[in-house]
Amino acid sequence: MVPFLARLRGSSVRSLTERRPRSVAGQVFVLQVALVVLLVLGAVLALVLQSRGDSDREARNRSVAVAESYANAPGIRAALADDNPTAILQPLTETARRAAGVDFIVVMNTRGIRYTHPQPERIGGQFVGTIEPSLRGEVHVESVNGPLGEEVQAIVPVRGRGGTVIGLVSAGLEVRNVTGVVNRQLPVILGTAAAGLAVATAGSGLVARRLRRQTHGLGTAEMTRMYEHHDAVLHSVREGVVIVGGDGRLLLANDEAKRLLTMDADAEGRSVRDLPGLDPVIAELLCSGRVATDEVVPAADRLLAVNQRHTDRHGGPAGTVATIRDTTELRALTGRVEGARRRLNLLYDAGVGIGTTLDVVRTAEELAEVTVGRFADFVTVDLADPVLRGEEPTGASADMRRTAVAGVRGDHPLYPRGKMIGFVPSTPQARGFGTGRAELVPHLSEALGWHAQDPERAGQIVDFGIHSLIACPLKARGVVLGVANFWRMERPEPFEDEDLALAEELVARAAVSIDNARRYTREHAMAVTLQRSLLPRALPEQSALEVAHRYLPAQSGVGGDWFDVIPLPGSRVALVVGDVVGHGLHAAATMGRLRTAVHNFSTLDLPPDELLGRLDDLVGRIDQDEDPYNTPDGDGPDGGGAGMVGATCLYAVYDPVCRRLQIARAGHPLPALVHPDGRVEFPDLPAGPPLGLGGIPFETTELELAEGSRIAFYTDGLVEDRTRDIDVGLDLLAKALGRPAATPEETCRIVLDALLPAHPKDDVALLVARTRVLGPDRVADWDVPAEPEAVGRIRAAAVARLTAWGLEDLSFAAELVLSELLTNAVRYGAAPIRVRLLHDRGLTVEVADRSSTSPHLRYAATTDEGGRGLFLVAQLADRWGTRYTPQGKVIWAELTAPGGGEAGSALPFDIMNAGMI
C-alpha cells in the first residue's frame, strides 16, 4: 500500500496499542526485568548490612582495646598524680592516637575534666559521655554526639595502687570514618549489580523486540479492526483524498474526492486524463506530479484548495497523494470576516483619534479625517451655530454651519467650510436633525427631496460622481448637535444598511466628544469672562512709567495670574504681578480676591515687605476659613470650598523723583532689568516664601534705576515649559529683552514671539515698564524751622513757585492746604520739618516731620475754637493722607491741575458753612 495508507495504518496501530493492554512480549519483558532488579537489590542490601555490622563491631573492639592499652600504659598513673598532667599526657596521647589509628584518646580525671584532646582548645572542658559505669570499674562503650561529631567511644578506668579509680581514658572513632569503609565497598557492589541488570535487560529486550516485529504487537482481531478503522476514516472525512500512481492511473479516491471531482464509482484503476467529468485543470495538476500547497483551482462552480506530495519519499512506490478541500464558502466567509475586521479597526481608530482635544471644531475635523478614504470618499460635518459657542442648540431650525470638510479630492462641489446652510425640510439633513435618526440615500440622482435644497449644486455633485449619501445626526444626551454627512464616489455600489449601522456607531462616539468639547467651551468661556472682568481693563494714567502688558490664558483653562499698575501719592507707581496655582473658576476667583486686597493695602502706602506680610496673613486666614473638610455644606474636597493651594506675588514701588525702585517678592520669579545700554540682568532679590506659609518675614530691596531703564515682570508660564528647562527659558527671555525696542509694547511683542509656546499649558502675564524721571524743575522743597513765623515765609515761597509753574489757579487752595498742614507740623510735630511740592499731572503738597502721630479728620462743634483744619484740607484736596517713613511721617494732599476740576476757583459751600471764611 502507498505511504499514505501506511501512515494511516501506523496511526491506527498506535491508537489501538494506546487503548489496549500491553502485548505478551511486553509483559514478559517487564516481568524479567522486575525479577532481576529485585534480586540485585536484595543482594546489595544484604552486603551493605553485613559490611556495616562488621565495621561497627570492629570500631567498638578497636576503641576498647586502645583505651585499655593506654589506661594500663606505664607512666599514666604518675602523670595523673602530677601537678600538670596535661603537659605530660597531651604529646604522649597524640602519638598513641596516630599510632593506634583512632580519632581521639581523651584522658580525664574522675570528675570528667579532660587532660588531653585532639583539639587542644577543648582541654579542661567537661567530657561528653557517660562516665559513671567506668567510675565503678567497668568498661563502657557508647555512641555520642561529641566535639568531633557522631562518635563511637569506649571509656575504661585507670586504677591506682589500691585498685581505686584515679582517672579515666576514652578512645573512639567518628561514625563517618566507620561508615566510610562500607561506602568504599558500595561502588564494587553496585557496579556488579548494574552489570548483571544490564545483561539481563538486554537479553529480555532482544527477545521482546523480535516478537513485536513479527506480530506488530497485535493479534488477528486487532489487525481486522485496524483495517476497518482505516476504511471508515478514509471515506468519512470531509476532505478528498486522491492517490495517483506513477503511470498516471487513479489508485485511490475516497467518497469526498469523488463528490468534489464528479468521478464515477468505478474510476479507480483508470487513467486520470480519461476520467469523464473531471475538470481539465484539476486533471493536469493531478498528473503533473509537482508539489502543491493550498493551490486554489477552479472546478465547475467550486474553488478547490489542493495539497499534493510525492509518495516515494520514504521508499514507497512512485506516485502522488493529493488532498482536496472545498473553499468556496470559506472564501465568502473570509471576505465577510475581513470586512468586519476593517470595520473594527475603523471603530478603534475612531475611538483613539476622535476627541483628542476639547475643541469643537477640531473634534469635527477628526471625525472627517478618520473616516474619509476608509468609509466614505467625502465627509462633511455641519453643526448648529450655538454648539460652536458652547451652547445647546434650540432645535428651532435646521440652519447649520459647515464645520469640517475632508475628501479624497479637493475640487469637489460640496459646500465649503464655514458656510451657514439652511437645510430645507425635504433634505435628509433636515429630517435627521429633526428626528435624530440617520438617513440613507442610496442613489442621490433619484432623491428629489435632496435636489430641492440647491438644484444647481445638486446637479454638479451628481455629475462629479458622488452617488450615495448617509446623513447621520450627531446626538448626545438626547440633544442633536448637528449632522455628519458621508458621501460615496469611487466605489460603484451604494451605501447599505450595514454601512448605516457603522456610520451611526462612528457618529455616536464623535457626538460624545463634541458635546464634551462644547460643554468645556462653555465653561472655559465663563471662566475667561470672569477672569477678564477681574483683571484691569485699562491701565491708570500716571507719568512715572511707560507701561505695556500682555495676558494670555492657558488652553487647558483659565488660571490665577494677574498684574496691576497702581498710582501712589507723590507721583509714585506700584507694579504688581502675581500667580495663583491651579486653573479654573476657583483660581480666577482667588486671583480677584488677592488683587482687591493688594489695592486696599496699597492705599495704606506700606513698604513692599509690609504689604506682602499683610497679604500673607490674609491668605493664611482665607485658607483657614475655607478648610475643605470643614465646609458648612459638607462638600469636602470635591465641593466648592477648596482653599488656596499656593500663590506667589511680586510688589514694587517706583519713585520718579529719586529714581529708586523698592521691590519685594513672595516666591515669585525674579524680574528682569534692562539698562539703557541694552544690558540685561536679573537682580538678586530675596526670594521670600509663597503667600500663606506665614512665619517668615519678607525683605525689601532698593534699586536705583537710570532714566529709560526697562523692568519686566512676568509669571512662570512665560519661561517654564515641559519641553525646556527654566534656565533655558530665562536665557531666551534675556536675549529677547536685549533686542532693541522703541516702546514697551514692542518689547512685549518680541518677548512673546521668542518664548510663547504654540499651546501654552499655563497662563502667561507679562508687564514691561520703562522708567521716567520727574526732573528738578518740577520739584520744590524747603526745610522749615519749628517756629510759627516760618509758616508765612514758606507759604509765600510756595505761591511764587506755583506762579512759575503756571498754576496760579491753584495758588489760593494750595496756600490754605500748605498753611494748615505746616501749622500742624510746627505745633504738634517734631523737627526737622520739610515741605515738598511736586508738579506732575496735578499738584502734590507734602509736609514731613519726625513725629509718628497721625492727624485724624473730625467734625468740630460750633463752640470749638479749632479742629477744622483737616476738614478744610479734605474739602480743598482731591485726596489726602499720611505715609509713614523710617524718619517719621509725611502728610500729603493732591490738588487737581487747571482744567481738571474747580478746586481753586471758589471755596466749597461746606467750608463756608463751617465758619472758616
mmCIF file with all atom_site columns, C-alpha atoms in Angstrom, residues 783-791 793-794 822-834 849:
data_model
loop_
_atom_site.group_PDB
_atom_site.id
_atom_site.type_symbol
_atom_site.label_atom_id
_atom_site.label_alt_id
_atom_site.label_comp_id
_atom_site.label_asym_id
_atom_site.label_entity_id
_atom_site.label_seq_id
_atom_site.pdbx_PDB_ins_code
_atom_site.Cartn_x
_atom_site.Cartn_y
_atom_site.Cartn_z
_atom_site.occupancy
_atom_site.B_iso_or_equiv
_atom_site.pdbx_formal_charge
_atom_site.auth_seq_id
_atom_site.auth_comp_id
_atom_site.auth_asym_id
_atom_site.auth_atom_id
_atom_site.pdbx_PDB_model_num
ATOM 1  C CA . ASP A 1 783 ? 13.467 122.877 55.253 1.00 0.00 ? 783 ASP A CA 1
ATOM 2  C CA . VAL A 1 784 ? 11.167 124.597 57.754 1.00 0.00 ? 784 VAL A CA 1
ATOM 3  C CA . PRO A 1 785 ? 12.276 125.790 61.199 1.00 0.00 ? 785 PRO A CA 1
ATOM 4  C CA . ALA A 1 786 ? 9.985  124.666 64.008 1.00 0.00 ? 786 ALA A CA 1
ATOM 5  C CA . GLU A 1 787 ? 8.599  128.195 64.655 1.00 0.00 ? 787 GLU A CA 1
ATOM 6  C CA . PRO A 1 788 ? 5.225  129.748 63.692 1.00 0.00 ? 788 PRO A CA 1
ATOM 7  C CA . GLU A 1 789 ? 6.843  132.677 61.893 1.00 0.00 ? 789 GLU A CA 1
ATOM 8  C CA . ALA A 1 790 ? 8.316  130.295 59.266 1.00 0.00 ? 790 ALA A CA 1
ATOM 9  C CA . VAL A 1 791 ? 4.851  129.315 58.005 1.00 0.00 ? 791 VAL A CA 1
ATOM 10 C CA . ARG A 1 793 ? 7.682  132.592 54.558 1.00 0.00 ? 793 ARG A CA 1
ATOM 11 C CA . ILE A 1 794 ? 7.207  129.058 53.203 1.00 0.00 ? 794 ILE A CA 1
ATOM 12 C CA . LEU A 1 822 ? 2.602  123.159 58.055 1.00 0.00 ? 822 LEU A CA 1
ATOM 13 C CA . THR A 1 823 ? 0.988  124.810 61.111 1.00 0.00 ? 823 THR A CA 1
ATOM 14 C CA . ASN A 1 824 ? 0.028  121.374 62.466 1.00 0.00 ? 824 ASN A CA 1
ATOM 15 C CA . ALA A 1 825 ? 3.586  120.119 61.891 1.00 0.00 ? 825 ALA A CA 1
ATOM 16 C CA . VAL A 1 826 ? 5.117  123.115 63.718 1.00 0.00 ? 826 VAL A CA 1
ATOM 17 C CA . ARG A 1 827 ? 2.615  122.941 66.566 1.00 0.00 ? 827 ARG A CA 1
ATOM 18 C CA . TYR A 1 828 ? 2.294  119.161 67.070 1.00 0.00 ? 828 TYR A CA 1
ATOM 19 C CA . GLY A 1 829 ? 5.148  117.556 65.101 1.00 0.00 ? 829 GLY A CA 1
ATOM 20 C CA . ALA A 1 830 ? 8.856  117.179 65.684 1.00 0.00 ? 830 ALA A CA 1
ATOM 21 C CA . ALA A 1 831 ? 11.814 118.680 63.846 1.00 0.00 ? 831 ALA A CA 1
ATOM 22 C CA . PRO A 1 832 ? 13.138 118.509 61.275 1.00 0.00 ? 832 PRO A CA 1
ATOM 23 C CA . ILE A 1 833 ? 10.188 119.665 59.198 1.00 0.00 ? 833 ILE A CA 1
ATOM 24 C CA . ARG A 1 834 ? 10.312 119.602 55.429 1.00 0.00 ? 834 ARG A CA 1
ATOM 25 C CA . ASP A 1 849 ? 8.278  115.659 60.190 1.00 0.00 ? 849 ASP A CA 1
#
